[in-house]
Tab-separated table of C-alpha atoms in Angstrom:
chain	number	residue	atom	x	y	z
A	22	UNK	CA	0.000	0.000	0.000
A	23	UNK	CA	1.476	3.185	-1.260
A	24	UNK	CA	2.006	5.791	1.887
A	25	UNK	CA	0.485	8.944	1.604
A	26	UNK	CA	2.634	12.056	3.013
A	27	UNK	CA	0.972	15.013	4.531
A	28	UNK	CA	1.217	18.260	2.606
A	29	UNK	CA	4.355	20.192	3.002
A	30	UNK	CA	2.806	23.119	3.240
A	31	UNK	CA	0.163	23.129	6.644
A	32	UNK	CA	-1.496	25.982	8.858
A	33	UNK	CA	0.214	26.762	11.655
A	34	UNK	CA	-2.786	25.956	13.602
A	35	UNK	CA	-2.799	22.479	12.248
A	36	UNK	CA	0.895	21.169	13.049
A	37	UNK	CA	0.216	22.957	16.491
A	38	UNK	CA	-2.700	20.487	16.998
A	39	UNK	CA	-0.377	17.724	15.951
A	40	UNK	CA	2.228	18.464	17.850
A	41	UNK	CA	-0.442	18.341	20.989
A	42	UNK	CA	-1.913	15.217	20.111
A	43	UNK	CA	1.931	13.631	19.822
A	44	UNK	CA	2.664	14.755	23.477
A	45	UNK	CA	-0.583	13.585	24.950
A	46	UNK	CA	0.520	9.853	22.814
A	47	UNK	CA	3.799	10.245	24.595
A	48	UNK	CA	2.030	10.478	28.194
A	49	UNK	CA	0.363	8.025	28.124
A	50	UNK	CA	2.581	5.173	26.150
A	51	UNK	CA	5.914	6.519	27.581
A	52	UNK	CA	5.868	9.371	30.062
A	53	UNK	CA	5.494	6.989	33.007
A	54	UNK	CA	8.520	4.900	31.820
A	55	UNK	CA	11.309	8.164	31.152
A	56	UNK	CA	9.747	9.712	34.665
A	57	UNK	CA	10.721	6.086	36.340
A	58	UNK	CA	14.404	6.238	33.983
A	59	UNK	CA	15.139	9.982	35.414
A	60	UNK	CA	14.249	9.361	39.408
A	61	UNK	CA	16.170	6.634	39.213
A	62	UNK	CA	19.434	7.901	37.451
A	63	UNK	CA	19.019	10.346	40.074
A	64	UNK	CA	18.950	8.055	42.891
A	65	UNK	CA	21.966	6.473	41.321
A	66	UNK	CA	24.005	10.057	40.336
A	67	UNK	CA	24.963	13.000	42.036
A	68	UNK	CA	21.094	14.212	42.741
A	69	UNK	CA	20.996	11.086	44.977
A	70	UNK	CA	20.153	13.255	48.215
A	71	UNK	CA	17.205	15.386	46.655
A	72	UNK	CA	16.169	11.954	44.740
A	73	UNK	CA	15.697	10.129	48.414
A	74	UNK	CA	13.750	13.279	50.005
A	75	UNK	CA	11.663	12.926	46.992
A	76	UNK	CA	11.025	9.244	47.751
A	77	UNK	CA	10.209	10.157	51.622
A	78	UNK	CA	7.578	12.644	50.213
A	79	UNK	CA	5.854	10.346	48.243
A	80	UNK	CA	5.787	7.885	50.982
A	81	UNK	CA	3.836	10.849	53.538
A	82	UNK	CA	1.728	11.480	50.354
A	83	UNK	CA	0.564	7.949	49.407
A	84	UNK	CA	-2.788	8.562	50.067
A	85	UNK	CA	-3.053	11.681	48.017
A	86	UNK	CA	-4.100	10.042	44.651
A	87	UNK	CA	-7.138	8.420	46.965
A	88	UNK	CA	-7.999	11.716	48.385
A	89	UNK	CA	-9.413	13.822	45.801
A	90	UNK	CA	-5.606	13.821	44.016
A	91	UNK	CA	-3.712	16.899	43.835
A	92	UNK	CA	-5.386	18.862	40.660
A	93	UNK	CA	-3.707	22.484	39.092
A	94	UNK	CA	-6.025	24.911	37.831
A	95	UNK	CA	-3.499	26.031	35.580
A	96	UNK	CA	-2.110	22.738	34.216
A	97	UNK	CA	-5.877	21.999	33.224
A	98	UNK	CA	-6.197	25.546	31.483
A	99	UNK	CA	-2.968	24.775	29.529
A	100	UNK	CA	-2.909	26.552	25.974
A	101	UNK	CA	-2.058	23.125	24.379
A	102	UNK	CA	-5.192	21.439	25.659
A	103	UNK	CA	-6.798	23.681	22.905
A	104	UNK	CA	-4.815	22.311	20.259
A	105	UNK	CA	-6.016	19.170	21.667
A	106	UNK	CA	-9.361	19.656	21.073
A	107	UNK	CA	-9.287	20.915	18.139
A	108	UNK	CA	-6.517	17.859	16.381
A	109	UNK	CA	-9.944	16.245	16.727
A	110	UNK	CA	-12.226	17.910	17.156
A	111	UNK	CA	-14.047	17.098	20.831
A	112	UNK	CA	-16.741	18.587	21.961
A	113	UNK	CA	-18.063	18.219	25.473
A	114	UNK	CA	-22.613	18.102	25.491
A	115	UNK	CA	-24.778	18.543	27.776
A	116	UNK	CA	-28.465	17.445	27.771
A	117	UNK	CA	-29.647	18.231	31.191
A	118	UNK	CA	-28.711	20.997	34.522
A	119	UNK	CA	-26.504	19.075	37.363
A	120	UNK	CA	-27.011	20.156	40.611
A	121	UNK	CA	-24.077	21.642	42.208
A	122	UNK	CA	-25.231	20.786	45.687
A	123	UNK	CA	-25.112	17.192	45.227
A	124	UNK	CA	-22.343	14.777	43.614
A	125	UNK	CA	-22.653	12.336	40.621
A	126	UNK	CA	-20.992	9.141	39.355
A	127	UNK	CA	-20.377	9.702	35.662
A	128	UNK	CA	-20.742	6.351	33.981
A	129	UNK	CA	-18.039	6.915	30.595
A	130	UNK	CA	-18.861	4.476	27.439
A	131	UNK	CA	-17.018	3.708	25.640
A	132	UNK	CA	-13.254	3.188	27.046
A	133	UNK	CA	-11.790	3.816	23.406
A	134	UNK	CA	-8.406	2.490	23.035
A	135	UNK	CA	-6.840	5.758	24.833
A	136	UNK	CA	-10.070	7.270	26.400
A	137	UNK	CA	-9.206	10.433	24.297
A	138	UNK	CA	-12.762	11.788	25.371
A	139	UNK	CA	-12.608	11.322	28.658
A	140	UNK	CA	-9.511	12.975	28.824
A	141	UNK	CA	-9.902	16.196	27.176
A	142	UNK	CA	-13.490	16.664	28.580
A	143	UNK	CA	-12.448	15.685	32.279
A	144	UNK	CA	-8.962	16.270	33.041
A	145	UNK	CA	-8.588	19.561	30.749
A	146	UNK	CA	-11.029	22.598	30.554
A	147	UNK	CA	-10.472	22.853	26.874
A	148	UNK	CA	-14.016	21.980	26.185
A	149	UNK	CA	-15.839	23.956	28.781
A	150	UNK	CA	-16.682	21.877	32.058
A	151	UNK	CA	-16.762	24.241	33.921
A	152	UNK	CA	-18.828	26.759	32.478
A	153	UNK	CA	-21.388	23.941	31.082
A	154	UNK	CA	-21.254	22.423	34.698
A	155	UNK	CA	-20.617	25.075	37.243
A	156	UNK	CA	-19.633	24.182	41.555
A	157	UNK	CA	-19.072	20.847	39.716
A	158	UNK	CA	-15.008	19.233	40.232
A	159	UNK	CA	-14.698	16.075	37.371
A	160	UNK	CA	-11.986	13.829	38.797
A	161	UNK	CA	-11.220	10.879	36.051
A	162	UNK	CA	-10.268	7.367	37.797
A	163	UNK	CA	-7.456	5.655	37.279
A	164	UNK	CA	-5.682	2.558	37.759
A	165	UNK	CA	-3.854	2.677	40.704
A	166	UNK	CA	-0.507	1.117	39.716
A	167	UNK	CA	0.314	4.394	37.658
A	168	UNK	CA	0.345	6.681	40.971
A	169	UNK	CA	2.864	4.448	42.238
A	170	UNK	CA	5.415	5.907	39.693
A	171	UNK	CA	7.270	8.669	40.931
A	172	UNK	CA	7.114	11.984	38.639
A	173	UNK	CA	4.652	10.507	36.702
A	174	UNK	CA	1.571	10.487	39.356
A	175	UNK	CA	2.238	14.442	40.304
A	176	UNK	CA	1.708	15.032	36.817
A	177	UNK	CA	-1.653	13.095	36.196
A	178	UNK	CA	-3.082	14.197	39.395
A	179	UNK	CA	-2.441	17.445	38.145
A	180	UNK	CA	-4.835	17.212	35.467
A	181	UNK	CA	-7.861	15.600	37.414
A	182	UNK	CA	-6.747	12.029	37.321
A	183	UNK	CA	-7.248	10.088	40.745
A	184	UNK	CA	-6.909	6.709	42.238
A	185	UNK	CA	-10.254	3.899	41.077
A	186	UNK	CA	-9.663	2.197	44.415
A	187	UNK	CA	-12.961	1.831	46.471
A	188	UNK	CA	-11.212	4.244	49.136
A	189	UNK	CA	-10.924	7.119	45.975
A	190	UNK	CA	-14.907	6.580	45.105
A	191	UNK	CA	-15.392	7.060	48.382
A	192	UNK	CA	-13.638	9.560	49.122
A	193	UNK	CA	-15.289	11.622	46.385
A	194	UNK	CA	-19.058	10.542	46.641
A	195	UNK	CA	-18.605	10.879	50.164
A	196	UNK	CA	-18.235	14.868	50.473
A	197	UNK	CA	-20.355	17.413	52.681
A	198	UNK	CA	-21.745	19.392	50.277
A	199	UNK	CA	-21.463	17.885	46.626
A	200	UNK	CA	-19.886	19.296	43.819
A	201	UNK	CA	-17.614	16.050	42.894
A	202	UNK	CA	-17.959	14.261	40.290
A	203	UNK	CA	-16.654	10.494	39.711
A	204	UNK	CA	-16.138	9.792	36.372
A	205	UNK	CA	-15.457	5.886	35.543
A	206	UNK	CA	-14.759	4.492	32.138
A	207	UNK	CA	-17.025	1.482	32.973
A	208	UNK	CA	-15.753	-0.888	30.782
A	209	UNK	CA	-12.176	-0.811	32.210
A	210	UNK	CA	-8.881	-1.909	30.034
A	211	UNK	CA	-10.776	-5.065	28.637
A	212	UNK	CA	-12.916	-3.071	26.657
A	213	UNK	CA	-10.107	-1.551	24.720
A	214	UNK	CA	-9.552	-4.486	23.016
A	215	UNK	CA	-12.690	-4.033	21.091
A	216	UNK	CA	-12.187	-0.074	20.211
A	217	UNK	CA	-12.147	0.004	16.439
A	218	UNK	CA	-14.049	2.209	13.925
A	219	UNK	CA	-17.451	0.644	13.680
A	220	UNK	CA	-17.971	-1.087	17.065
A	221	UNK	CA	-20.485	-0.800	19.688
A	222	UNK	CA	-19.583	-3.597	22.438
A	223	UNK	CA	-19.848	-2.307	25.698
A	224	UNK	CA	-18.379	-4.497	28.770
A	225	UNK	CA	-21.257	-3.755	31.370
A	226	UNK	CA	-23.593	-6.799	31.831
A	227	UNK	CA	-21.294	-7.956	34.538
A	228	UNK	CA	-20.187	-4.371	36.000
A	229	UNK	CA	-22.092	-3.442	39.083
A	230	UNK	CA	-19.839	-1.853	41.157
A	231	UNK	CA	-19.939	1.725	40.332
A	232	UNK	CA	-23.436	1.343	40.780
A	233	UNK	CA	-23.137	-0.243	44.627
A	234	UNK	CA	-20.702	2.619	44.832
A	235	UNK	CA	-23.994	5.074	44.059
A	236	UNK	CA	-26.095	3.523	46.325
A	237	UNK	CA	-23.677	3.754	49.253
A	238	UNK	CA	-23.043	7.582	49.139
A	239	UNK	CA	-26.396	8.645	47.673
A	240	UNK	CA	-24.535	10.080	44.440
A	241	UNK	CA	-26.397	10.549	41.349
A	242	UNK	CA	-25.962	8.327	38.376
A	243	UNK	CA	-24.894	10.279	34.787
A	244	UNK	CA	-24.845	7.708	31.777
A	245	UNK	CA	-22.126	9.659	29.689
A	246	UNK	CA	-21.973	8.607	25.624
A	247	UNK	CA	-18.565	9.578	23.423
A	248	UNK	CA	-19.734	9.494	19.958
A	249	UNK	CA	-16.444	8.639	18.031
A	250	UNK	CA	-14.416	7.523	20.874
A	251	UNK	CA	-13.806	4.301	19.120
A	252	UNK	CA	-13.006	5.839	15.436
A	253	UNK	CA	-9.652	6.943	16.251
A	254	UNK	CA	-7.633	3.762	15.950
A	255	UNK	CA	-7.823	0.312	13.881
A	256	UNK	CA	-6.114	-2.176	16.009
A	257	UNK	CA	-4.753	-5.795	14.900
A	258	UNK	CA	-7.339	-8.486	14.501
A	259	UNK	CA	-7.798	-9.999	17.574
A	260	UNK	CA	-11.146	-12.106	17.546
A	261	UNK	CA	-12.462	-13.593	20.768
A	262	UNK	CA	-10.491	-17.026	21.276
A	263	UNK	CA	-7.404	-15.859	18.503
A	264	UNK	CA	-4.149	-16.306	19.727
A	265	UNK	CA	-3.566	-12.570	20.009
A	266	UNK	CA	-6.780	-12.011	22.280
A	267	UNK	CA	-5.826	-15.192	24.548
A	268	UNK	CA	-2.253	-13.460	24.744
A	269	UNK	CA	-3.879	-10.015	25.632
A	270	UNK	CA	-6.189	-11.114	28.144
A	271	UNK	CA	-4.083	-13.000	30.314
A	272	UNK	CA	-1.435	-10.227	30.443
A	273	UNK	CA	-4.806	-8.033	31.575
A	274	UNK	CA	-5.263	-10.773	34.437
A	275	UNK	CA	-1.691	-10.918	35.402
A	276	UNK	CA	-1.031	-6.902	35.405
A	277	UNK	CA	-4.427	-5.403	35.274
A	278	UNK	CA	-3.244	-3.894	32.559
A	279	UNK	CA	-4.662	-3.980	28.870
A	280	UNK	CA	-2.096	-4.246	25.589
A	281	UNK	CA	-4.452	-3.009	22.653
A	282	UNK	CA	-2.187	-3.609	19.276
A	283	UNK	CA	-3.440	-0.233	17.476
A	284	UNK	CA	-2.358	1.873	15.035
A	285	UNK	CA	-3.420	4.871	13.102
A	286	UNK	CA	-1.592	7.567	11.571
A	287	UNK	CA	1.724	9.371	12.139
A	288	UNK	CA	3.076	12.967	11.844
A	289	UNK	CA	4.331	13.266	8.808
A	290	UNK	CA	2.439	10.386	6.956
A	291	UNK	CA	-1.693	8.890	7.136
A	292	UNK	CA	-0.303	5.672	6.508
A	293	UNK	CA	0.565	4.316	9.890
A	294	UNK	CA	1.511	5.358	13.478
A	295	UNK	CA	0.432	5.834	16.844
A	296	UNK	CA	-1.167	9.181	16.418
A	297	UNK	CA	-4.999	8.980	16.291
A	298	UNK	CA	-7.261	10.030	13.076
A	299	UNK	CA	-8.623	13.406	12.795
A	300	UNK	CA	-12.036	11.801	13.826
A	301	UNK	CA	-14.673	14.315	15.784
A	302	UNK	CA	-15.928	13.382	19.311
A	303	UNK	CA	-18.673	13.791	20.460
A	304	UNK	CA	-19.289	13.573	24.520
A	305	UNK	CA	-23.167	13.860	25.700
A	306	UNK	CA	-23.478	13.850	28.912
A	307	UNK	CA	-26.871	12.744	30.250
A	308	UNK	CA	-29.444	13.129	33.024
A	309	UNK	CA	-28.895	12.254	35.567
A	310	UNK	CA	-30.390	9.436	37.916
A	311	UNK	CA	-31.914	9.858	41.113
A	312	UNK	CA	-30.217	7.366	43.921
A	313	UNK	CA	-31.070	6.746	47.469
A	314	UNK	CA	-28.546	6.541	49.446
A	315	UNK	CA	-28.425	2.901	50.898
A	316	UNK	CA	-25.323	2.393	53.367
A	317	UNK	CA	-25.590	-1.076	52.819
A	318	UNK	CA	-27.705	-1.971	49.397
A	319	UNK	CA	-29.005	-5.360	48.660
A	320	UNK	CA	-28.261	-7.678	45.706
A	321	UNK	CA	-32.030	-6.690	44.539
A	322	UNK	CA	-31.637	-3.225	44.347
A	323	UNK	CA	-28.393	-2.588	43.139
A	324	UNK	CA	-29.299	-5.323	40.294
A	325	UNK	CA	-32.643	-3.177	39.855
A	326	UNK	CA	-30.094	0.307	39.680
A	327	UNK	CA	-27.879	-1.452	37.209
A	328	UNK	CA	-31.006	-2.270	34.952
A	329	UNK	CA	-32.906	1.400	35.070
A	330	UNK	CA	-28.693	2.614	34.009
A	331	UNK	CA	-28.455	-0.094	31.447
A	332	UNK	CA	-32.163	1.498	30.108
A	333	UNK	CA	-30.966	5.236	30.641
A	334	UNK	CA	-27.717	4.898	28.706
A	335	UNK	CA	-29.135	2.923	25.864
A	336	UNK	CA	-31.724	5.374	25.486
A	337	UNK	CA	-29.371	8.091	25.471
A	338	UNK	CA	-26.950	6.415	22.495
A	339	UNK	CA	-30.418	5.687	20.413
A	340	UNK	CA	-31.536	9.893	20.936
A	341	UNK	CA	-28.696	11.160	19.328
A	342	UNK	CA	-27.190	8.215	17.648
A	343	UNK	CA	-28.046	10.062	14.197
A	344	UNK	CA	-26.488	13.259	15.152
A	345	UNK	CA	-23.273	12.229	15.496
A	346	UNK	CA	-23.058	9.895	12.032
A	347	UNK	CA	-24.050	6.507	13.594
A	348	UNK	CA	-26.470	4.562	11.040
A	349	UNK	CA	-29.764	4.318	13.007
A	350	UNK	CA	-29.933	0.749	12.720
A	351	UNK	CA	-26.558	0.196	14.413
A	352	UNK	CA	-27.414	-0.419	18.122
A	353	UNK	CA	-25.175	-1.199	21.441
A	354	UNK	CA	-24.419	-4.772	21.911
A	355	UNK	CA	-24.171	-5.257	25.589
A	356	UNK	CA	-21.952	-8.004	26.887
């Protein structure tokens, strides 16, 4: 297949949103691993002393990530969350007023391969959270074994991005006064390894945690569609019960950690790469869903929850499906 070069010749504007897009790729495929490489040639070098006083800090601040994190109004306002945005474009929708007096559980579908959505609409204010949702604070969750890594952690909590122990949900549902809001990319890692263009699988049949979670604290439930989310990458074939997929899944047991094989564009080429397609997204938030708070919920009614969030979220995909260039008899499969 021939490769097909970008134009030499490119707004300003354009390689700026590029160049955005390549250091959010770099964050989250390599970031982690050259913040790990530094504290430890530190350790090892002449910056050994201010390397182990480092190391003693993040000891005392373990519980930080769990705790709300450690989030920088300016870091989120950065200029070069704009050229984010706009690489794609994502827009950020809302179909219903939040109270700010109480807090919600945003339920995110789907994970994507990168959760670009999620990102730029939660951990940046590039697309307008707070003036669409104002007295409301979005924290994204996280796997915890990336707040274990030293450098790396102060810089995702600085966007928004905390802990998805039970002790972070908690923590946030949990506040006098509202104004938090959990969001959880429900179908975890696993789900990943279904993001291509095209597909509508959502891991969620079996996922009724977030929803205990709800009924514990009282916090609202807000189904949360990103139209698109799952355009931005093709990924190897990896059919349930290949090789690849067996491979994939038991290194997502072992590590909790999921190994999508994608690939999509790169900077100076449309042929292949790591960078994602200039695909829009499209992130509608929706109403939210009254929850009683139950200290200690029974099997019956958080199974009764899941099902009234199962029929709230569908209905939400199949009301503005067409809007956002989904055929209208394409429909979520469940599993």
């Amino acid at each position: 297949m021939p490769i097909r070069f970008a134009p030499l010749r490119l707004p300003l504007r354009r390689r700026l949103q590029t160049a955005a897009v390549l250091q959010w790729v770099f964050s989250f495929l390599a970031m982690a691993q050259c913040c790990l490489a530094l504290f430890l040639l530190a350790l090892l070098g002449e910056l050994w002393l201010p390397a182990l006083l480092y190391a003693a800090w993040l000891y005392l601040d373990r519980e930080t990530p769990s705790r709300g994190g450690r989030r920088s109004t300016w870091v989120r306002n950065w200029a070069v969350w704009r050229h984010f945005r706009d690489y794609f474009p994502i827009t950020l929708v809302k179909t219903a007023p939040l109270d700010p007096s109480r807090n919600y559980l945003f339920g995110f579908h789907p994970h994507g391969v990168l959760v670009a959505g999620a990102f730029g609409n939660f951990c940046t204010e590039a697309t307008g959270f707070g003036e669409l949702f104002p007295g409301l604070t979005p924290s994204l969750l996280m796997l915890p074994f990336w707040f274990r890594l030293p450098l790396f952690r102060d810089y995702i909590m600085s966007g928004g991005l905390v802990s998805s122990d039970k002790a972070s949900v908690s923590y946030l549902l949990g506040q006098e006064g509202g104004g938090q809001v959990a969001v959880i990319a429900v179908g975890g890692p696993p789900e990943s390894l279904d993001a291509r263009p095209g597909a509508l699988t959502l891991q969620i049949l079996g996922r009724k945690g977030f929803i205990k979670a709800a009924l514990q604290h009282g916090a609202a439930l807000v189904p949360v569609f990103s139209f698109g989310e799952n355009e931005l990458f093709h990924q190897v074939p990896n059919p349930r019960g290949s090789l690849v997929r067996a491979a994939q899944e038991r290194l997502q047991k072992l590590v909790g950690l999921a190994l999508p094989l994608f690939h999509a564009r790169g900077v100076f080429q449309y042929s292949f790469g790591l960078l994602p397609f200039r695909s829009p997204i499209h992130t509608v938030v929706g109403a939210p869903i009254p929850v009683p708070r139950t200290p200690v919920p029974s099997r019956e009614a958080v199974d009764r929850l899941h099902a009234t969030y199962l029929e709230r979220l569908i209905a939400l995909f199949e009301e503005n499906k067409t809007k956002y260039g989904v055929p209208p008899e394409k429909h979520l499969n469940l599993i």
